[in-house]
Coordinates of C-alpha atoms in Angstrom, one line a residue:
Q1 CA 18.2 -12.7 11.3
V2 CA 20.5 -9.9 9.9
Q3 CA 19.7 -6.3 9.4
L4 CA 21.8 -4.0 7.1
V5 CA 21.1 -0.2 7.3
E6 CA 22.4 2.6 5.1
S7 CA 22.9 6.2 6.0
G8 CA 24.6 9.2 4.7
G9 CA 22.9 9.8 1.2
G10 CA 21.4 13.4 0.4
L11 CA 21.7 16.0 -2.2
V12 CA 25.2 17.3 -3.3
Q13 CA 26.3 19.5 -6.0
P14 CA 28.6 18.0 -9.0
G15 CA 32.0 17.9 -7.8
G16 CA 31.3 17.3 -4.4
S17 CA 31.5 14.4 -1.8
L18 CA 29.4 12.2 0.5
R19 CA 30.4 9.4 2.7
L20 CA 27.8 6.4 3.1
S21 CA 27.8 4.0 5.9
C22 CA 26.1 0.5 6.2
A23 CA 25.8 -1.2 9.6
A24 CA 25.2 -4.8 9.9
S25 CA 23.5 -6.2 13.1
G26 CA 21.6 -9.2 14.4
S27 CA 22.9 -12.8 14.6
I28 CA 26.2 -12.4 12.8
L29 CA 28.9 -14.8 13.3
S30 CA 31.1 -13.4 10.4
I31 CA 30.4 -11.3 7.3
N32 CA 32.6 -12.4 4.1
A33 CA 32.5 -9.8 1.3
M34 CA 30.5 -6.6 1.7
G35 CA 29.5 -4.3 -1.3
W36 CA 27.7 -1.3 -2.6
Y37 CA 25.5 -1.5 -5.3
R38 CA 23.3 1.3 -7.1
Q39 CA 20.1 1.7 -9.2
A40 CA 18.9 4.6 -11.1
P41 CA 15.7 5.2 -12.4
G42 CA 14.8 3.0 -15.2
K43 CA 18.1 1.1 -14.9
Q44 CA 19.0 -2.2 -13.6
R45 CA 21.0 -2.4 -10.1
E46 CA 24.8 -2.1 -10.8
L47 CA 28.0 -3.0 -8.8
V48 CA 29.7 -0.1 -7.5
A49 CA 32.4 -1.9 -5.2
T50 CA 33.1 -4.7 -3.0
I51 CA 35.5 -5.4 -0.1
T52 CA 36.4 -8.9 1.4
S53 CA 36.7 -9.3 4.9
S54 CA 40.8 -9.1 4.4
G55 CA 40.2 -5.8 2.8
N56 CA 40.6 -6.6 -1.0
T57 CA 38.6 -4.2 -3.1
N58 CA 37.1 -4.2 -6.5
Y59 CA 35.5 -1.2 -8.4
A60 CA 33.3 -0.5 -11.4
D61 CA 35.3 1.3 -13.9
S62 CA 32.7 4.3 -13.6
V63 CA 33.6 4.9 -10.1
K64 CA 37.5 4.0 -10.1
G65 CA 39.7 6.7 -8.6
R66 CA 36.6 8.7 -7.1
F67 CA 35.1 6.3 -4.8
T68 CA 36.8 4.5 -1.9
I69 CA 35.2 1.4 0.1
S70 CA 36.5 0.5 3.4
R71 CA 35.0 -1.6 6.3
D72 CA 35.3 -1.9 10.1
N73 CA 35.2 -5.6 10.9
N74 CA 34.9 -5.0 14.6
K75 CA 31.6 -2.7 14.0
N76 CA 30.2 -4.8 11.1
T77 CA 30.2 -1.6 8.9
V78 CA 31.2 -0.9 5.5
Y79 CA 31.7 2.7 4.1
L80 CA 31.8 4.2 0.6
R81 CA 33.6 7.8 0.4
M82 CA 32.4 9.5 -3.0
N83 CA 34.5 12.2 -4.2
S84 CA 34.1 14.3 -7.5
L85 CA 30.5 13.3 -7.7
K86 CA 28.8 13.5 -11.4
P87 CA 25.0 13.8 -11.9
E88 CA 25.3 10.3 -13.3
D89 CA 26.2 9.1 -10.0
T90 CA 22.6 9.8 -9.1
A91 CA 21.0 6.5 -7.6
V92 CA 19.7 4.9 -4.8
Y93 CA 22.8 3.1 -3.2
Y94 CA 22.4 -0.3 -1.5
C95 CA 24.7 -2.2 0.5
N96 CA 25.0 -6.0 0.9
G97 CA 26.7 -8.4 3.0
D98 CA 27.7 -12.3 2.7
T99 CA 26.9 -13.3 6.2
I100 CA 27.2 -16.5 8.4
S101 CA 24.6 -16.6 10.9
S102 CA 25.6 -17.2 14.5
S103 CA 22.4 -19.0 15.2
T104 CA 21.9 -21.4 12.3
W105 CA 25.4 -21.3 11.0
S106 CA 23.5 -20.7 7.5
R107 CA 25.1 -18.5 4.8
N108 CA 22.8 -15.5 3.2
T109 CA 23.2 -12.4 1.4
Y110 CA 21.4 -9.8 3.2
W111 CA 20.6 -6.3 1.7
G112 CA 19.9 -3.0 3.2
Q113 CA 16.9 -0.8 2.3
G114 CA 18.7 1.7 0.4
T115 CA 19.9 5.3 0.5
Q116 CA 19.3 8.2 -2.1
V117 CA 22.2 10.0 -3.5
T118 CA 21.4 12.9 -5.9
V119 CA 24.0 14.8 -7.5
S120 CA 22.6 18.2 -8.9
S121 CA 23.1 22.0 -9.1

């Protein structure tokens, strides 16, 4: 089994910054793409950013130039640096990982439990 645990959320004023972390643990042989998604109240979950194991990144248009995704493959951890935060960035942020199990060699996508980010003055 694989677990993903997010941390780093909280309350921040508009224009402020936060860094989210997501650490994967358990029976992991390798992790391909990892990503961050968010879900605001009353809205569908949406893509924020993804990163491949080789470091190729992809961002939603709404966060380009403000957010940066990165990862540490040795620690099975993905990060999301969020700058110039806006009230519309308020949401629960979830990470996921496209993972190969070291025990079953099966491939599954696992999700974290989410961390709340609130941007408000």
